[in-house]
PDB file of C-alpha atoms in Angstrom:
ATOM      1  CA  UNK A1007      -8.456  -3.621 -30.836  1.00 44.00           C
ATOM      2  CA  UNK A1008      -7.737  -1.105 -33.793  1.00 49.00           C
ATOM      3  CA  UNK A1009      -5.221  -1.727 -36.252  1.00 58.00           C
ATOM      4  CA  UNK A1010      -3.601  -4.075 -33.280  1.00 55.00           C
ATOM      5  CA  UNK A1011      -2.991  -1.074 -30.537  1.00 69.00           C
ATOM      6  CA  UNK A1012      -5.540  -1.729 -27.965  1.00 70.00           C
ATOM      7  CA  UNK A1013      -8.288   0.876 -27.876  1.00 81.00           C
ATOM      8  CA  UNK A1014      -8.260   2.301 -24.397  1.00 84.00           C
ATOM      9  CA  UNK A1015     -10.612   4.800 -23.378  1.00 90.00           C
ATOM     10  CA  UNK A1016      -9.571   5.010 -19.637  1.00 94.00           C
ATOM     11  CA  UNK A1017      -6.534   3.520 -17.232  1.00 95.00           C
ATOM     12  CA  UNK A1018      -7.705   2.882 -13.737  1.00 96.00           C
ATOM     13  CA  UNK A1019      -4.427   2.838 -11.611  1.00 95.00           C
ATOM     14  CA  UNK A1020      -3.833   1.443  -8.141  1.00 93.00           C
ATOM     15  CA  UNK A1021      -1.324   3.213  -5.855  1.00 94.00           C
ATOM     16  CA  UNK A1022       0.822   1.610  -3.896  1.00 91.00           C
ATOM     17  CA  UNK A1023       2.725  -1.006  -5.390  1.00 89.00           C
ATOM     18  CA  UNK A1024       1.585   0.242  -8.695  1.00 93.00           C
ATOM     19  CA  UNK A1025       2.398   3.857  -9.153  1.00 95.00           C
ATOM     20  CA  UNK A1026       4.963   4.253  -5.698  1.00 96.00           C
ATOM     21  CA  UNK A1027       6.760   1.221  -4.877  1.00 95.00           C
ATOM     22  CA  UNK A1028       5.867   1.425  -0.926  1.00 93.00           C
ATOM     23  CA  UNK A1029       5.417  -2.320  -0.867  1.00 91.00           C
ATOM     24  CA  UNK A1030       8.605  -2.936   0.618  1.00 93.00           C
ATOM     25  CA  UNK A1031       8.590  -1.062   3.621  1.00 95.00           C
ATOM     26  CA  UNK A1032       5.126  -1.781   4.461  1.00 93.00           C
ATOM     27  CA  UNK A1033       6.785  -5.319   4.284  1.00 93.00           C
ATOM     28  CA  UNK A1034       9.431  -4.713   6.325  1.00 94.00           C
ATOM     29  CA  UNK A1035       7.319  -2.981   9.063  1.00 96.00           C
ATOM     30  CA  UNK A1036       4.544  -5.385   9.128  1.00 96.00           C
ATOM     31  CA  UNK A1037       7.402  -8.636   9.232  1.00 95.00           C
ATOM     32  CA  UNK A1038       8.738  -6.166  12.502  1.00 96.00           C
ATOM     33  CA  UNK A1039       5.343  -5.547  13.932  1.00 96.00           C
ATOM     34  CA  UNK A1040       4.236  -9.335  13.363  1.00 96.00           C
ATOM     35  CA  UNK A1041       7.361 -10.400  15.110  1.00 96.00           C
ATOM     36  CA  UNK A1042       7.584  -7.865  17.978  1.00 96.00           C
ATOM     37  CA  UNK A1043       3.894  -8.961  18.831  1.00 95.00           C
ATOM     38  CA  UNK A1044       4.631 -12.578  18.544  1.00 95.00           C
ATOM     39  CA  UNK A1045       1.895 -13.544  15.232  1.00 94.00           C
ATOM     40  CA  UNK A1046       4.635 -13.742  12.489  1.00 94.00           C
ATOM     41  CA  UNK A1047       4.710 -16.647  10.384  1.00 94.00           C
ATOM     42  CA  UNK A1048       6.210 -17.712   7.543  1.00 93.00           C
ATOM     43  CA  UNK A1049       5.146 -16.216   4.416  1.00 90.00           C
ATOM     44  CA  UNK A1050       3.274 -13.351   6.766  1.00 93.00           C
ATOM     45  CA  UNK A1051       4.282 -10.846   4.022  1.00 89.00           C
ATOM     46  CA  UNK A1052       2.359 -12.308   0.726  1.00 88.00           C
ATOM     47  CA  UNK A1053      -0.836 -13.361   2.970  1.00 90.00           C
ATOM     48  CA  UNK A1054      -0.926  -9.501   4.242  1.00 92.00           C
ATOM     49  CA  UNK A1055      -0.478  -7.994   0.879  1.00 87.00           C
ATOM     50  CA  UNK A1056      -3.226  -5.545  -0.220  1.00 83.00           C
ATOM     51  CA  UNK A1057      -4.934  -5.648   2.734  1.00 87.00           C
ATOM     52  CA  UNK A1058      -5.929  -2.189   4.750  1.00 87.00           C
ATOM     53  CA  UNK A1059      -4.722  -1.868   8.182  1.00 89.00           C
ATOM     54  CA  UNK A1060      -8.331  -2.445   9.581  1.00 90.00           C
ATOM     55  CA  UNK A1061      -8.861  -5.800   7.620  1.00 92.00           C
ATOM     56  CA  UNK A1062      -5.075  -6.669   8.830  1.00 93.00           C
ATOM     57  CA  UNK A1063      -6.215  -5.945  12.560  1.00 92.00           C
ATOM     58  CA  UNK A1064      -8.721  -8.322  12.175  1.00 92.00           C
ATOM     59  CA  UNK A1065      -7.276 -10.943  10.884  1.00 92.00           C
ATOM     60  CA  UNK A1066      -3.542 -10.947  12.270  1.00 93.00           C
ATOM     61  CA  UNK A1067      -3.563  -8.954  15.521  1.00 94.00           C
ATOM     62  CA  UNK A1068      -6.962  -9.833  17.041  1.00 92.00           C
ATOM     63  CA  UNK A1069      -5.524 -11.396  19.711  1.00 93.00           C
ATOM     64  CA  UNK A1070      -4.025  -8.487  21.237  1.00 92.00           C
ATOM     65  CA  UNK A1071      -4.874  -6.061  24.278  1.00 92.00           C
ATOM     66  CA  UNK A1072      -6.416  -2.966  23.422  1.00 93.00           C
ATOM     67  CA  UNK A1073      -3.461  -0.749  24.867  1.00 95.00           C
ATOM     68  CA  UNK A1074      -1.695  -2.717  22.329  1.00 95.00           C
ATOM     69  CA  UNK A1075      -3.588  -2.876  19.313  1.00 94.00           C
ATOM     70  CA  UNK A1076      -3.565   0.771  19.922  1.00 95.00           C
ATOM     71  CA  UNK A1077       0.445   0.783  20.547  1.00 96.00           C
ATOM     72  CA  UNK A1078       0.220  -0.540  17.925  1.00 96.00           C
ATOM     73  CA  UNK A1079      -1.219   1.984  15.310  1.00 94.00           C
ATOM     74  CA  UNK A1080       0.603   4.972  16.753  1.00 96.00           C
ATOM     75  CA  UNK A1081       3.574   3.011  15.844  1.00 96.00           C
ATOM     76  CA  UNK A1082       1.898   2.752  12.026  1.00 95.00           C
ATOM     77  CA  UNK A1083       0.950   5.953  12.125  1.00 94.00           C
ATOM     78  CA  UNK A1084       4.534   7.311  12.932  1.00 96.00           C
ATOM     79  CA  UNK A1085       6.232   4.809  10.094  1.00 96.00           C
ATOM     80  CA  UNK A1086       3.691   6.444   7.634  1.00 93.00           C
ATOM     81  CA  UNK A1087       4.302   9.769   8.438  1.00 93.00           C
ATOM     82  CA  UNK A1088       8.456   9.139   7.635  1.00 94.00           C
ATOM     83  CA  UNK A1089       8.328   7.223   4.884  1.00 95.00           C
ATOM     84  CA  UNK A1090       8.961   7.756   1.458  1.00 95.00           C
ATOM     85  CA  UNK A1091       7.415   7.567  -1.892  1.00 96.00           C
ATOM     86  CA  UNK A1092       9.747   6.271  -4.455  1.00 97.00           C
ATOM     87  CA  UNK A1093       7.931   6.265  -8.015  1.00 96.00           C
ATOM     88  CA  UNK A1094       7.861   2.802  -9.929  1.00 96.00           C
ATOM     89  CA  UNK A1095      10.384   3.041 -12.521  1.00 96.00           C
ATOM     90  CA  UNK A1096       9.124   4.759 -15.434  1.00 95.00           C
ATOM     91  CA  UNK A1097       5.958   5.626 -14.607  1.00 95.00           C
ATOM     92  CA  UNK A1098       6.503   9.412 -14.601  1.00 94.00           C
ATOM     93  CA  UNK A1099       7.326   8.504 -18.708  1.00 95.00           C
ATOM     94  CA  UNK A1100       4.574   6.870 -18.807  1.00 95.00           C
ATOM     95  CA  UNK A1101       1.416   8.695 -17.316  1.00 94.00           C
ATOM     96  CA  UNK A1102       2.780  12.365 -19.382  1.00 95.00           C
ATOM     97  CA  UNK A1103       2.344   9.736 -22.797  1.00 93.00           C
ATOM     98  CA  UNK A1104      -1.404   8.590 -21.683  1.00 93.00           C
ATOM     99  CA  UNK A1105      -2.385  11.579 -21.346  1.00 91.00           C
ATOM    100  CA  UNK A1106      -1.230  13.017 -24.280  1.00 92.00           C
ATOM    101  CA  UNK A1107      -3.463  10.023 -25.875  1.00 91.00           C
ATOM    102  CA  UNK A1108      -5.974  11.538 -24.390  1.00 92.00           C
ATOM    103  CA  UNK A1109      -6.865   8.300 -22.206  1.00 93.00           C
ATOM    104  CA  UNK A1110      -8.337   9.319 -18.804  1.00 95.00           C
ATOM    105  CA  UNK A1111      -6.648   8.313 -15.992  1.00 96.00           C
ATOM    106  CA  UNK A1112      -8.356   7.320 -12.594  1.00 95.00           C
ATOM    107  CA  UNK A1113      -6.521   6.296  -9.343  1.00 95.00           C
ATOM    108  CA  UNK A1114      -7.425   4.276  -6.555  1.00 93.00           C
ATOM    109  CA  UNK A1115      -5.928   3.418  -3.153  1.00 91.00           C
ATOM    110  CA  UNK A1116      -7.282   1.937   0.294  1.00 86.00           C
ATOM    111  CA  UNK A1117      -4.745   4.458   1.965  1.00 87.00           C
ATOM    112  CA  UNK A1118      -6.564   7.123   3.799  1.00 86.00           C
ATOM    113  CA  UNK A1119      -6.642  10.955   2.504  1.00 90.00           C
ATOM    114  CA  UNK A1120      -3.990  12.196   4.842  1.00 89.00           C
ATOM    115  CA  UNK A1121      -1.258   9.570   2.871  1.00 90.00           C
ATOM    116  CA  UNK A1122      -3.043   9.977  -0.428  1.00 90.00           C
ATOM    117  CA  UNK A1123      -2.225  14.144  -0.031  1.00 91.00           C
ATOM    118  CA  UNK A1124       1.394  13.763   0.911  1.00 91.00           C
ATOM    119  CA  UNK A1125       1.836  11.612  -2.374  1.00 90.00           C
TER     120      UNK A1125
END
């Protein structure tokens, strides 16, 4: 720390969750999914959190057919291709000001490039 401003040479920023606030309907379609496909359980959402749709396959819908597992991510792939991208409030102040400060900014994401282009 310099003169008590921290001395930052580079921001590394997640995004979902961190720079789009996406979190809640991934949520709300996972809760649906988990539900319609009989593995929801209580506090489904904060054990799935962060985790990419592979790595949630595995260890929530393993159990299921292959015609459904695949049912399955059609239906993903259709909620992804609707949804939206509301920014985290303030964050468009914020990322002009770092980069005036000439900190570097890096961004990183487990969604896949199709997603990461729309955003």
């Amino acid at each position: 720390m310099t003169n008590n401003k921290l001395d930052l040479k580079a921001i590394i920023f997640d995004m979902d969750g961190v720079l789009i606030n996406t979190e809640p309907q991934y949520e709300n379609f996972w809760r649906t999914a988990a539900k319609k496909y009989n593995v929801y359980f209580e506090g489904f959402e904060k054990q799935i959190r962060g985790m990419t749709v592979k790595k949630l396959f595995e260890a929530q819908f393993r159990d299921l057919g292959e015609v459904k597992k695949e049912n399955l991510l059609k239906e993903f792939k259709a909620f992804e291709d609707q949804m939206s991208f509301p920014e985290i409030p303030g964050i468009a102040t914020l990322l002009p000001h770092l980069k005036e400060s000439k900190i570097k900014l890096g961004l990183v994401t487990s969604s896949d490039l199709e997603k990461l282009t729309r955003v």
